[in-house]
mmCIF file of C-alpha atoms in Angstrom:
data_model
loop_
_atom_site.group_PDB
_atom_site.id
_atom_site.type_symbol
_atom_site.label_atom_id
_atom_site.label_comp_id
_atom_site.label_asym_id
_atom_site.label_seq_id
_atom_site.Cartn_x
_atom_site.Cartn_y
_atom_site.Cartn_z
ATOM 1 C CA MET G 1 14.883 -23.478 -8.677
ATOM 2 C CA ASN G 2 11.687 -22.883 -6.811
ATOM 3 C CA PRO G 3 8.999 -22.620 -9.515
ATOM 4 C CA VAL G 4 7.068 -19.941 -7.615
ATOM 5 C CA LEU G 5 9.985 -17.543 -8.046
ATOM 6 C CA ALA G 6 11.697 -18.934 -11.133
ATOM 7 C CA ASP G 7 8.612 -18.479 -13.291
ATOM 8 C CA LEU G 8 7.775 -14.935 -12.178
ATOM 9 C CA PRO G 9 7.863 -12.392 -15.010
ATOM 10 C CA THR G 10 9.496 -8.989 -14.641
ATOM 11 C CA THR G 11 7.031 -6.766 -12.808
ATOM 12 C CA ILE G 12 5.182 -4.089 -14.730
ATOM 13 C CA PHE G 13 6.648 -1.492 -12.355
ATOM 14 C CA THR G 14 10.192 -2.426 -13.360
ATOM 15 C CA VAL G 15 9.228 -2.490 -17.036
ATOM 16 C CA MET G 16 7.512 0.904 -17.049
ATOM 17 C CA SER G 17 10.116 2.635 -14.879
ATOM 18 C CA GLY G 18 12.841 1.257 -17.150
ATOM 19 C CA LEU G 19 11.064 2.595 -20.222
ATOM 20 C CA ALA G 20 10.601 5.953 -18.503
ATOM 21 C CA ARG G 21 14.349 6.173 -17.884
ATOM 22 C CA ASP G 22 15.331 4.961 -21.368
ATOM 23 C CA LEU G 23 12.878 7.251 -23.156
ATOM 24 C CA ASN G 24 13.260 10.243 -20.811
ATOM 25 C CA ALA G 25 9.541 10.021 -20.089
ATOM 26 C CA ILE G 26 7.699 11.516 -17.130
ATOM 27 C CA ASN G 27 7.216 8.661 -14.669
ATOM 28 C CA LEU G 28 3.688 8.728 -13.246
ATOM 29 C CA GLY G 29 3.798 4.948 -12.926
ATOM 30 C CA GLN G 30 5.827 3.980 -9.881
ATOM 31 C CA GLY G 31 4.446 5.370 -6.634
ATOM 32 C CA PHE G 32 6.922 7.676 -4.966
ATOM 33 C CA PRO G 33 6.992 11.436 -4.310
ATOM 34 C CA ASP G 34 9.585 13.513 -6.134
ATOM 35 C CA ASP G 35 10.519 15.626 -3.107
ATOM 36 C CA PRO G 36 13.152 14.568 -0.547
ATOM 37 C CA GLY G 37 10.738 14.170 2.374
ATOM 38 C CA PRO G 38 10.399 16.192 5.592
ATOM 39 C CA GLU G 39 13.704 17.825 6.435
ATOM 40 C CA ASP G 40 13.336 17.567 10.202
ATOM 41 C CA VAL G 41 12.840 13.796 10.019
ATOM 42 C CA ARG G 42 15.797 13.404 7.637
ATOM 43 C CA ARG G 43 17.952 15.596 9.840
ATOM 44 C CA ARG G 44 17.103 13.484 12.889
ATOM 45 C CA ALA G 45 18.288 10.387 10.972
ATOM 46 C CA ALA G 46 21.531 12.096 9.976
ATOM 47 C CA GLU G 47 22.207 13.145 13.558
ATOM 48 C CA ALA G 48 21.556 9.594 14.737
ATOM 49 C CA VAL G 49 24.041 8.205 12.199
ATOM 50 C CA LEU G 50 26.731 10.616 13.400
ATOM 51 C CA HIS G 51 26.063 10.548 17.121
ATOM 52 C CA GLY G 52 23.995 7.467 17.819
ATOM 53 C CA ASP G 53 24.571 3.730 18.012
ATOM 54 C CA ASN G 54 25.129 2.100 14.610
ATOM 55 C CA GLN G 55 25.448 -1.497 15.829
ATOM 56 C CA TYR G 56 22.708 -4.146 15.848
ATOM 57 C CA PRO G 57 19.514 -2.790 17.378
ATOM 58 C CA PRO G 58 17.120 -5.182 19.128
ATOM 59 C CA MET G 59 15.464 -7.644 16.763
ATOM 60 C CA MET G 60 11.990 -6.379 17.705
ATOM 61 C CA GLY G 61 13.000 -2.756 17.119
ATOM 62 C CA LEU G 62 14.263 0.098 19.254
ATOM 63 C CA PRO G 63 12.128 0.435 22.393
ATOM 64 C CA GLU G 64 11.735 4.168 21.746
ATOM 65 C CA LEU G 65 10.241 3.471 18.322
ATOM 66 C CA ARG G 66 7.952 0.729 19.589
ATOM 67 C CA ARG G 67 6.667 3.086 22.264
ATOM 68 C CA ALA G 68 6.209 5.843 19.669
ATOM 69 C CA ILE G 69 4.243 3.462 17.418
ATOM 70 C CA ALA G 70 1.904 2.464 20.251
ATOM 71 C CA THR G 71 1.392 6.088 21.271
ATOM 72 C CA HIS G 72 0.821 7.157 17.662
ATOM 73 C CA TYR G 73 -1.913 4.600 17.017
ATOM 74 C CA ALA G 74 -3.550 5.224 20.373
ATOM 75 C CA HIS G 75 -3.867 8.874 19.411
ATOM 76 C CA HIS G 76 -4.821 8.525 15.736
ATOM 77 C CA GLN G 77 -6.837 5.284 15.718
ATOM 78 C CA ASP G 78 -7.809 4.645 19.366
ATOM 79 C CA LEU G 79 -5.844 1.382 19.473
ATOM 80 C CA ASP G 80 -4.512 0.131 22.801
ATOM 81 C CA LEU G 81 -1.211 -1.610 22.050
ATOM 82 C CA ASP G 82 1.449 -2.900 24.414
ATOM 83 C CA PRO G 83 4.663 -1.601 22.831
ATOM 84 C CA MET G 84 6.809 -4.400 24.215
ATOM 85 C CA SER G 85 4.627 -7.409 23.352
ATOM 86 C CA GLU G 86 2.365 -6.211 20.515
ATOM 87 C CA VAL G 87 4.602 -4.004 18.342
ATOM 88 C CA MET G 88 7.539 -4.961 16.123
ATOM 89 C CA VAL G 89 9.690 -3.016 13.642
ATOM 90 C CA THR G 90 10.527 -4.518 10.236
ATOM 91 C CA SER G 91 12.569 -3.541 7.212
ATOM 92 C CA GLY G 92 9.593 -2.198 5.315
ATOM 93 C CA ALA G 93 5.969 -3.249 5.056
ATOM 94 C CA THR G 94 6.688 -5.906 2.426
ATOM 95 C CA GLU G 95 9.024 -7.656 4.846
ATOM 96 C CA ALA G 96 6.291 -7.417 7.474
ATOM 97 C CA ILE G 97 3.841 -9.036 5.064
ATOM 98 C CA ALA G 98 6.336 -11.778 4.193
ATOM 99 C CA ALA G 99 7.077 -12.503 7.850
ATOM 100 C CA SER G 100 3.367 -12.667 8.646
ATOM 101 C CA LEU G 101 2.570 -15.036 5.794
ATOM 102 C CA PHE G 102 5.581 -17.293 6.348
ATOM 103 C CA ALA G 103 4.794 -17.469 10.055
ATOM 104 C CA LEU G 104 1.111 -18.301 9.764
ATOM 105 C CA ILE G 105 0.620 -20.302 6.549
ATOM 106 C CA ALA G 106 1.149 -24.042 6.627
ATOM 107 C CA PRO G 107 1.215 -25.940 3.309
ATOM 108 C CA GLY G 108 -2.334 -26.426 2.091
ATOM 109 C CA ASP G 109 -3.878 -23.543 4.046
ATOM 110 C CA GLU G 110 -6.289 -21.413 2.048
ATOM 111 C CA VAL G 111 -5.785 -17.651 1.877
ATOM 112 C CA VAL G 112 -8.385 -15.166 0.638
ATOM 113 C CA LEU G 113 -7.026 -12.252 -1.390
ATOM 114 C CA PHE G 114 -8.794 -9.359 -3.066
ATOM 115 C CA ALA G 115 -7.906 -8.249 -6.588
ATOM 116 C CA PRO G 116 -6.652 -5.745 -7.526
ATOM 117 C CA LEU G 117 -3.769 -6.767 -5.270
ATOM 118 C CA TYR G 118 -0.228 -5.712 -4.472
ATOM 119 C CA ASP G 119 2.025 -7.878 -6.585
ATOM 120 C CA ALA G 120 3.948 -9.347 -3.627
ATOM 121 C CA TYR G 121 0.938 -11.037 -2.014
ATOM 122 C CA LEU G 122 0.370 -13.941 -4.379
ATOM 123 C CA PRO G 123 4.011 -15.116 -4.724
ATOM 124 C CA LEU G 124 4.474 -14.922 -0.951
ATOM 125 C CA VAL G 125 1.328 -16.952 -0.295
ATOM 126 C CA ARG G 126 2.415 -19.586 -2.808
ATOM 127 C CA ARG G 127 6.001 -19.631 -1.525
ATOM 128 C CA ALA G 128 4.615 -20.394 1.940
ATOM 129 C CA GLY G 129 2.594 -23.274 0.503
ATOM 130 C CA GLY G 130 -0.766 -21.544 0.711
ATOM 131 C CA ILE G 131 -3.658 -21.949 -1.696
ATOM 132 C CA ALA G 132 -4.954 -18.604 -2.938
ATOM 133 C CA ARG G 133 -8.665 -17.858 -3.233
ATOM 134 C CA ILE G 134 -8.965 -14.680 -5.278
ATOM 135 C CA VAL G 135 -11.992 -12.422 -4.872
ATOM 136 C CA PRO G 136 -12.118 -9.918 -7.768
ATOM 137 C CA LEU G 137 -13.411 -6.467 -6.856
ATOM 138 C CA GLN G 138 -15.165 -4.555 -9.602
ATOM 139 C CA PRO G 139 -14.661 -0.937 -10.627
ATOM 140 C CA PRO G 140 -15.572 1.788 -10.140
ATOM 141 C CA HIS G 141 -16.363 1.251 -6.430
ATOM 142 C CA PHE G 142 -14.366 -1.922 -5.589
ATOM 143 C CA ARG G 143 -16.717 -2.855 -2.742
ATOM 144 C CA LEU G 144 -16.809 -6.156 -0.873
ATOM 145 C CA ASP G 145 -19.690 -8.461 -1.766
ATOM 146 C CA ALA G 146 -21.272 -10.933 0.660
ATOM 147 C CA ALA G 147 -21.939 -13.564 -2.015
ATOM 148 C CA ALA G 148 -18.354 -13.440 -3.272
ATOM 149 C CA LEU G 149 -17.017 -13.706 0.282
ATOM 150 C CA ALA G 150 -19.281 -16.686 0.999
ATOM 151 C CA GLU G 151 -17.857 -18.439 -2.038
ATOM 152 C CA ALA G 152 -14.237 -17.731 -1.046
ATOM 153 C CA PHE G 153 -14.374 -18.420 2.709
ATOM 154 C CA SER G 154 -14.695 -21.903 4.177
ATOM 155 C CA ASP G 155 -13.489 -23.924 7.140
ATOM 156 C CA ARG G 156 -10.241 -24.415 5.186
ATOM 157 C CA THR G 157 -9.526 -20.664 5.188
ATOM 158 C CA LYS G 158 -6.573 -19.715 7.382
ATOM 159 C CA LEU G 159 -5.922 -16.087 6.435
ATOM 160 C CA VAL G 160 -7.353 -13.141 4.581
ATOM 161 C CA ILE G 161 -5.145 -10.314 3.290
ATOM 162 C CA LEU G 162 -6.709 -6.857 3.165
ATOM 163 C CA ASN G 163 -5.116 -3.725 1.710
ATOM 164 C CA ASN G 164 -6.918 -0.661 3.042
ATOM 165 C CA PRO G 165 -6.796 1.991 1.621
ATOM 166 C CA LEU G 166 -6.592 -0.069 -1.547
ATOM 167 C CA ASN G 167 -3.772 0.387 -4.037
ATOM 168 C CA PRO G 168 -4.280 0.688 -6.998
ATOM 169 C CA SER G 169 -7.972 1.579 -6.869
ATOM 170 C CA ALA G 170 -7.472 4.557 -4.500
ATOM 171 C CA THR G 171 -10.574 3.485 -2.595
ATOM 172 C CA ILE G 172 -11.221 3.095 1.138
ATOM 173 C CA PHE G 173 -13.077 0.252 2.813
ATOM 174 C CA GLY G 174 -15.526 1.876 5.196
ATOM 175 C CA ARG G 175 -17.151 0.504 8.303
ATOM 176 C CA GLU G 176 -19.845 -1.427 6.400
ATOM 177 C CA ASP G 177 -17.306 -3.318 4.276
ATOM 178 C CA LEU G 178 -15.058 -3.958 7.267
ATOM 179 C CA ALA G 179 -17.944 -5.256 9.378
ATOM 180 C CA LEU G 180 -18.884 -7.636 6.571
ATOM 181 C CA LEU G 181 -15.338 -8.957 6.363
ATOM 182 C CA ALA G 182 -15.058 -9.214 10.163
ATOM 183 C CA SER G 183 -18.207 -11.343 10.250
ATOM 184 C CA PHE G 184 -16.628 -13.877 7.883
ATOM 185 C CA CYS G 185 -13.365 -13.861 9.842
ATOM 186 C CA THR G 186 -15.078 -14.580 13.146
ATOM 187 C CA ARG G 187 -17.454 -17.137 11.628
ATOM 188 C CA HIS G 188 -14.621 -19.153 10.061
ATOM 189 C CA ASP G 189 -11.915 -18.441 12.686
ATOM 190 C CA VAL G 190 -9.722 -16.605 10.171
ATOM 191 C CA ILE G 191 -6.729 -14.348 10.851
ATOM 192 C CA ALA G 192 -6.644 -11.035 8.951
ATOM 193 C CA VAL G 193 -3.344 -9.636 7.689
ATOM 194 C CA CYS G 194 -4.072 -5.949 7.133
ATOM 195 C CA ASP G 195 -1.746 -3.967 4.878
ATOM 196 C CA GLU G 196 -2.653 -0.441 5.984
ATOM 197 C CA VAL G 197 0.376 1.452 4.716
ATOM 198 C CA TRP G 198 -1.778 4.201 3.150
ATOM 199 C CA GLU G 199 -3.732 4.836 6.367
ATOM 200 C CA HIS G 200 -2.592 8.458 6.744
ATOM 201 C CA ILE G 201 -3.015 9.364 3.072
ATOM 202 C CA VAL G 202 -6.785 9.721 2.903
ATOM 203 C CA PHE G 203 -8.699 12.718 1.603
ATOM 204 C CA ASP G 204 -11.867 14.801 1.841
ATOM 205 C CA GLY G 205 -12.261 14.424 5.593
ATOM 206 C CA ALA G 206 -12.110 10.621 5.564
ATOM 207 C CA ARG G 207 -10.689 8.819 8.588
ATOM 208 C CA HIS G 208 -9.036 5.437 8.348
ATOM 209 C CA ILE G 209 -10.720 2.650 10.292
ATOM 210 C CA PRO G 210 -8.417 -0.260 11.217
ATOM 211 C CA LEU G 211 -9.999 -3.692 10.940
ATOM 212 C CA MET G 212 -8.330 -4.486 14.268
ATOM 213 C CA ALA G 213 -10.735 -2.068 15.978
ATOM 214 C CA LEU G 214 -13.885 -3.938 14.963
ATOM 215 C CA PRO G 215 -15.636 -6.339 17.356
ATOM 216 C CA GLY G 216 -14.034 -9.760 17.426
ATOM 217 C CA MET G 217 -10.941 -8.693 15.453
ATOM 218 C CA ARG G 218 -8.485 -7.457 18.105
ATOM 219 C CA ASP G 219 -6.885 -10.874 18.689
ATOM 220 C CA ARG G 220 -7.109 -12.129 15.105
ATOM 221 C CA THR G 221 -5.664 -9.157 13.191
ATOM 222 C CA ILE G 222 -2.111 -8.375 12.146
ATOM 223 C CA LYS G 223 -1.900 -4.671 11.340
ATOM 224 C CA ILE G 224 0.962 -3.446 9.147
ATOM 225 C CA GLY G 225 2.072 0.158 8.679
ATOM 226 C CA SER G 226 4.887 1.960 6.889
ATOM 227 C CA ALA G 227 6.978 4.987 7.761
ATOM 228 C CA GLY G 228 7.987 5.143 4.104
ATOM 229 C CA LYS G 229 4.409 5.954 3.124
ATOM 230 C CA ILE G 230 3.581 8.139 6.137
ATOM 231 C CA PHE G 231 6.573 10.434 5.560
ATOM 232 C CA GLY G 232 7.054 10.031 1.801
ATOM 233 C CA LEU G 233 10.441 8.376 2.406
ATOM 234 C CA THR G 234 9.853 5.225 0.392
ATOM 235 C CA GLY G 235 13.523 4.241 0.303
ATOM 236 C CA TRP G 236 13.826 4.037 4.070
ATOM 237 C CA LYS G 237 11.950 0.725 4.390
ATOM 238 C CA VAL G 238 10.822 1.005 8.000
ATOM 239 C CA GLY G 239 7.668 -0.989 8.658
ATOM 240 C CA PHE G 240 5.547 -1.764 11.707
ATOM 241 C CA VAL G 241 3.703 -4.927 12.728
ATOM 242 C CA MET G 242 1.033 -4.769 15.424
ATOM 243 C CA ALA G 243 -0.797 -7.829 16.716
ATOM 244 C CA ALA G 244 -1.861 -9.605 19.876
ATOM 245 C CA ALA G 245 1.171 -11.083 21.643
ATOM 246 C CA PRO G 246 0.557 -14.753 20.660
ATOM 247 C CA LEU G 247 0.394 -13.799 16.969
ATOM 248 C CA LEU G 248 3.292 -11.372 17.088
ATOM 249 C CA ARG G 249 5.605 -13.927 18.723
ATOM 250 C CA VAL G 250 5.235 -16.229 15.734
ATOM 251 C CA VAL G 251 5.644 -13.410 13.214
ATOM 252 C CA ALA G 252 8.795 -12.321 15.072
ATOM 253 C CA ASN G 253 10.191 -15.833 14.641
ATOM 254 C CA ALA G 254 9.918 -15.418 10.860
ATOM 255 C CA HIS G 255 11.213 -11.844 10.939
ATOM 256 C CA GLN G 256 14.422 -12.822 12.716
ATOM 257 C CA PHE G 257 15.404 -15.026 9.760
ATOM 258 C CA LEU G 258 14.474 -12.508 7.064
ATOM 259 C CA THR G 259 16.115 -9.168 7.886
ATOM 260 C CA PHE G 260 16.456 -9.467 11.693
ATOM 261 C CA THR G 261 16.902 -5.725 12.242
ATOM 262 C CA THR G 262 16.338 -2.321 10.641
ATOM 263 C CA PRO G 263 18.892 0.544 10.604
ATOM 264 C CA PRO G 264 18.814 2.144 14.071
ATOM 265 C CA ALA G 265 19.276 5.702 12.833
ATOM 266 C CA LEU G 266 16.166 5.420 10.702
ATOM 267 C CA GLN G 267 14.258 3.970 13.625
ATOM 268 C CA THR G 268 15.276 6.936 15.776
ATOM 269 C CA ALA G 269 14.092 9.370 13.101
ATOM 270 C CA VAL G 270 10.775 7.553 12.616
ATOM 271 C CA ALA G 271 10.135 7.628 16.365
ATOM 272 C CA TYR G 272 10.568 11.384 16.207
ATOM 273 C CA GLY G 273 8.342 11.687 13.146
ATOM 274 C CA LEU G 274 5.471 9.640 14.570
ATOM 275 C CA SER G 275 5.376 11.971 17.562
ATOM 276 C CA LYS G 276 4.832 15.093 15.471
ATOM 277 C CA GLU G 277 1.744 17.225 15.944
ATOM 278 C CA ASP G 278 -1.506 16.496 14.100
ATOM 279 C CA ALA G 279 -1.045 19.564 11.909
ATOM 280 C CA SER G 280 1.968 17.946 10.260
ATOM 281 C CA PHE G 281 -0.077 14.971 9.052
ATOM 282 C CA ALA G 282 -2.975 17.217 8.028
ATOM 283 C CA ALA G 283 -0.605 19.358 5.946
ATOM 284 C CA MET G 284 0.761 16.269 4.227
ATOM 285 C CA ARG G 285 -2.751 15.131 3.308
ATOM 286 C CA ALA G 286 -3.678 18.584 2.075
ATOM 287 C CA ARG G 287 -0.585 18.751 -0.122
ATOM 288 C CA PHE G 288 -1.341 15.432 -1.777
ATOM 289 C CA ALA G 289 -5.027 16.336 -2.142
ATOM 290 C CA ARG G 290 -4.043 19.481 -4.052
ATOM 291 C CA SER G 291 -1.877 17.418 -6.388
ATOM 292 C CA ARG G 292 -4.709 14.929 -6.845
ATOM 293 C CA ASP G 293 -7.120 17.713 -7.710
ATOM 294 C CA ARG G 294 -4.651 19.333 -10.098
ATOM 295 C CA LEU G 295 -4.113 16.133 -12.064
ATOM 296 C CA THR G 296 -7.809 15.210 -11.970
ATOM 297 C CA ALA G 297 -8.875 18.586 -13.303
ATOM 298 C CA GLY G 298 -6.247 18.567 -16.024
ATOM 299 C CA LEU G 299 -7.171 15.072 -17.176
ATOM 300 C CA SER G 300 -10.881 15.874 -17.163
ATOM 301 C CA GLU G 301 -10.305 19.020 -19.223
ATOM 302 C CA ARG G 302 -8.485 16.900 -21.789
ATOM 303 C CA GLY G 303 -11.343 14.449 -22.184
ATOM 304 C CA PHE G 304 -10.352 11.646 -19.814
ATOM 305 C CA ARG G 305 -12.799 9.987 -17.440
ATOM 306 C CA VAL G 306 -11.143 9.982 -14.003
ATOM 307 C CA LEU G 307 -12.317 7.695 -11.206
ATOM 308 C CA PRO G 308 -12.564 9.236 -7.723
ATOM 309 C CA SER G 309 -9.422 8.942 -5.602
ATOM 310 C CA HIS G 310 -10.135 8.754 -1.869
ATOM 311 C CA GLY G 311 -6.621 7.807 -0.720
ATOM 312 C CA THR G 312 -3.065 6.722 -1.688
ATOM 313 C CA TYR G 313 -0.832 8.554 -4.197
ATOM 314 C CA PHE G 314 -2.900 7.388 -7.170
ATOM 315 C CA LEU G 315 -5.876 7.978 -9.400
ATOM 316 C CA ASN G 316 -7.281 5.891 -12.231
ATOM 317 C CA VAL G 317 -8.324 6.781 -15.750
ATOM 318 C CA ASP G 318 -11.103 4.801 -17.438
ATOM 319 C CA LEU G 319 -10.166 3.921 -21.011
ATOM 320 C CA ALA G 320 -13.616 2.616 -21.980
ATOM 321 C CA PRO G 321 -14.845 6.000 -23.288
ATOM 322 C CA LEU G 322 -11.799 6.022 -25.554
ATOM 323 C CA GLY G 323 -12.828 2.684 -27.020
ATOM 324 C CA CYS G 324 -9.776 0.987 -25.513
ATOM 325 C CA ASP G 325 -9.861 -2.369 -23.744
ATOM 326 C CA ASP G 326 -6.124 -3.122 -23.709
ATOM 327 C CA ASP G 327 -4.512 -1.180 -20.882
ATOM 328 C CA VAL G 328 -1.094 -2.759 -21.452
ATOM 329 C CA ALA G 329 -0.970 -1.643 -25.083
ATOM 330 C CA PHE G 330 -2.268 1.784 -24.086
ATOM 331 C CA CYS G 331 0.500 2.245 -21.503
ATOM 332 C CA ASP G 332 3.136 1.060 -23.942
ATOM 333 C CA THR G 333 1.981 3.584 -26.529
ATOM 334 C CA LEU G 334 1.660 6.286 -23.903
ATOM 335 C CA VAL G 335 5.268 6.024 -22.780
ATOM 336 C CA ARG G 336 6.769 5.479 -26.241
ATOM 337 C CA GLN G 337 4.806 8.042 -28.223
ATOM 338 C CA HIS G 338 3.761 10.598 -25.612
ATOM 339 C CA GLY G 339 6.507 10.359 -22.998
ATOM 340 C CA VAL G 340 4.373 9.546 -19.944
ATOM 341 C CA ALA G 341 4.707 6.306 -17.965
ATOM 342 C CA ALA G 342 1.596 4.817 -16.335
ATOM 343 C CA ILE G 343 0.614 1.426 -14.919
ATOM 344 C CA PRO G 344 -2.085 -0.854 -16.411
ATOM 345 C CA ILE G 345 -4.543 -2.021 -13.763
ATOM 346 C CA SER G 346 -4.727 -5.499 -15.336
ATOM 347 C CA ALA G 347 -1.297 -6.101 -13.766
ATOM 348 C CA PHE G 348 -3.011 -6.127 -10.351
ATOM 349 C CA TYR G 349 -5.479 -8.874 -11.338
ATOM 350 C CA PRO G 350 -3.986 -12.395 -11.566
ATOM 351 C CA ASP G 351 -6.319 -13.167 -14.481
ATOM 352 C CA ALA G 352 -5.925 -9.673 -16.036
ATOM 353 C CA SER G 353 -9.726 -9.481 -16.092
ATOM 354 C CA VAL G 354 -9.977 -5.679 -15.749
ATOM 355 C CA ARG G 355 -8.306 -4.145 -18.797
ATOM 356 C CA HIS G 356 -9.781 -0.671 -19.166
ATOM 357 C CA LEU G 357 -8.135 1.236 -16.284
ATOM 358 C CA VAL G 358 -4.759 2.945 -16.019
ATOM 359 C CA ARG G 359 -3.136 4.140 -12.775
ATOM 360 C CA LEU G 360 -1.290 7.453 -12.503
ATOM 361 C CA CYS G 361 0.728 8.734 -9.535
ATOM 362 C CA PHE G 362 0.021 12.350 -8.574
ATOM 363 C CA ALA G 363 2.652 12.644 -5.800
ATOM 364 C CA LYS G 364 4.721 14.936 -8.004
ATOM 365 C CA ALA G 365 5.567 18.616 -8.244
ATOM 366 C CA ASP G 366 3.098 20.889 -10.018
ATOM 367 C CA ASP G 367 5.396 21.486 -12.988
ATOM 368 C CA VAL G 368 5.875 17.734 -13.462
ATOM 369 C CA LEU G 369 2.111 17.152 -13.476
ATOM 370 C CA ASP G 370 1.606 20.079 -15.869
ATOM 371 C CA ARG G 371 4.239 18.798 -18.298
ATOM 372 C CA ALA G 372 2.634 15.351 -18.193
ATOM 373 C CA LEU G 373 -0.776 16.892 -18.898
ATOM 374 C CA ASP G 374 0.649 18.772 -21.875
ATOM 375 C CA ARG G 375 1.922 15.491 -23.289
ATOM 376 C CA LEU G 376 -1.453 13.837 -22.674
ATOM 377 C CA SER G 377 -3.411 16.528 -24.493
ATOM 378 C CA ALA G 378 -3.341 14.662 -27.796
ATOM 379 C CA VAL G 379 -4.348 11.299 -26.362
ATOM 380 C CA ALA G 380 -7.997 11.587 -25.303
ATOM 381 C CA ARG G 381 -9.401 14.489 -27.305
ATOM 382 C CA PRO G 382 -9.451 12.849 -30.750
ATOM 383 C CA ALA G 383 -11.370 9.878 -29.370
ATOM 384 C CA ALA G 384 -13.683 12.080 -27.301
ATOM 385 C CA ARG G 385 -14.881 14.150 -30.255
#
C-alpha cells in the first residue's frame, strides 16, 4: 500500500461527527449548514434531472456554467476570464485541488503550505511526490510574516497553497498580506494554488481580494471556488478552477482521470445560482453574520474568550483563560460530558503546535445554537471565577 495513504489516521472530523451521532450531541464540529439550501437553486436542479440531459457532460463542464462562472467573477471580483480556455468545472473544490497538485508537482518539488491547513493538502502534496515546507501562522491574527516566508521559499519552490479566507482561523488575508506573498511568488517563479471556497462568506463589509488580481499573479495563479460553499449545498460537490490557459490545460489533464465530469443537473442549477442578483449573496452573508454574532455573544456571556471571525462558517474559542492547553482532551470531554461536538485546532497543524483553540461552526439554526450554549454554560464559568 502507498504509505502516504496507508498510514493516515482517521480524521478528527470523522471522529467528532461519529461521537456526535453516537452520543446524540449537538454537532458544531463539521462545517455544514443545517438548512436545505436555497429552494430556487434546488428546484432548478430537480427540473434539470427530469427534463434535461443526464448523460456525460463535457469534461471541462457545461458551457453555460463556464460562462456563468466567468461572468460571476467579472462582476464580483473584476476578473477577466475566458470561459472556454480559463474555466473548468470539477466535482468539488477538493477534486480541483487534487487535480492542480497532481498536474503541477513533479517528485522532489517543494511546496509551501500555511498551517493551520485543510487536512487534504498535505497528503495530496506527498502523494504527488512533493516536499512540504510548512509555515505556521500564529493566533490570534494568523498573519503572513516576511521572515518566515523567506525561510520557506527558495529556488526549489514550485508551488504555494493559500486558503483565503482561512479555515479554521476565520481570518482574511488582506491586500498587504497578499502583496507580500505575491512578491515571493514572482521572485522565485512560483505558482499559487488558491483555495478560495469561502470567498463569498465574509463579514462586516469586507470584500474578498483574489490573489490572481495582484500584479504579476494573473498567469501564475490557479483560483479554486465552490458552489457548495457559496450556496450552502455542501453535498453537491461542484467546484470551479480558473487559471491562465497553459496552466488550466495541464490541470484538465489530471481532472479527466480523477472524476472526468460532474452531474449535469447540478451544473445547470449552479449556473442559475451564480447569476442571481447581488442582494441574494448579501442576504446570505447577513444571515451567517447574525448566527456568528448570536454564538459569539452567548459564548462571551458564559465566560469564553472568542476570537474574531471575519469569514467562513466558524469561530474559535481560546482555552488559555480556562487553564487548558490540550484542545483534543477538551473536545473529547465536551462531546462526552456536555453533548456538544467541536474541533481542536491542533488537528490543522501537522506538528499540533497550537493546542489552546477550539473551532465551532455557527451555520446552524438559532434554536440549535441556543441549546448548545445551554450545554456549554457549565464549562467556562467555574474556571472563569
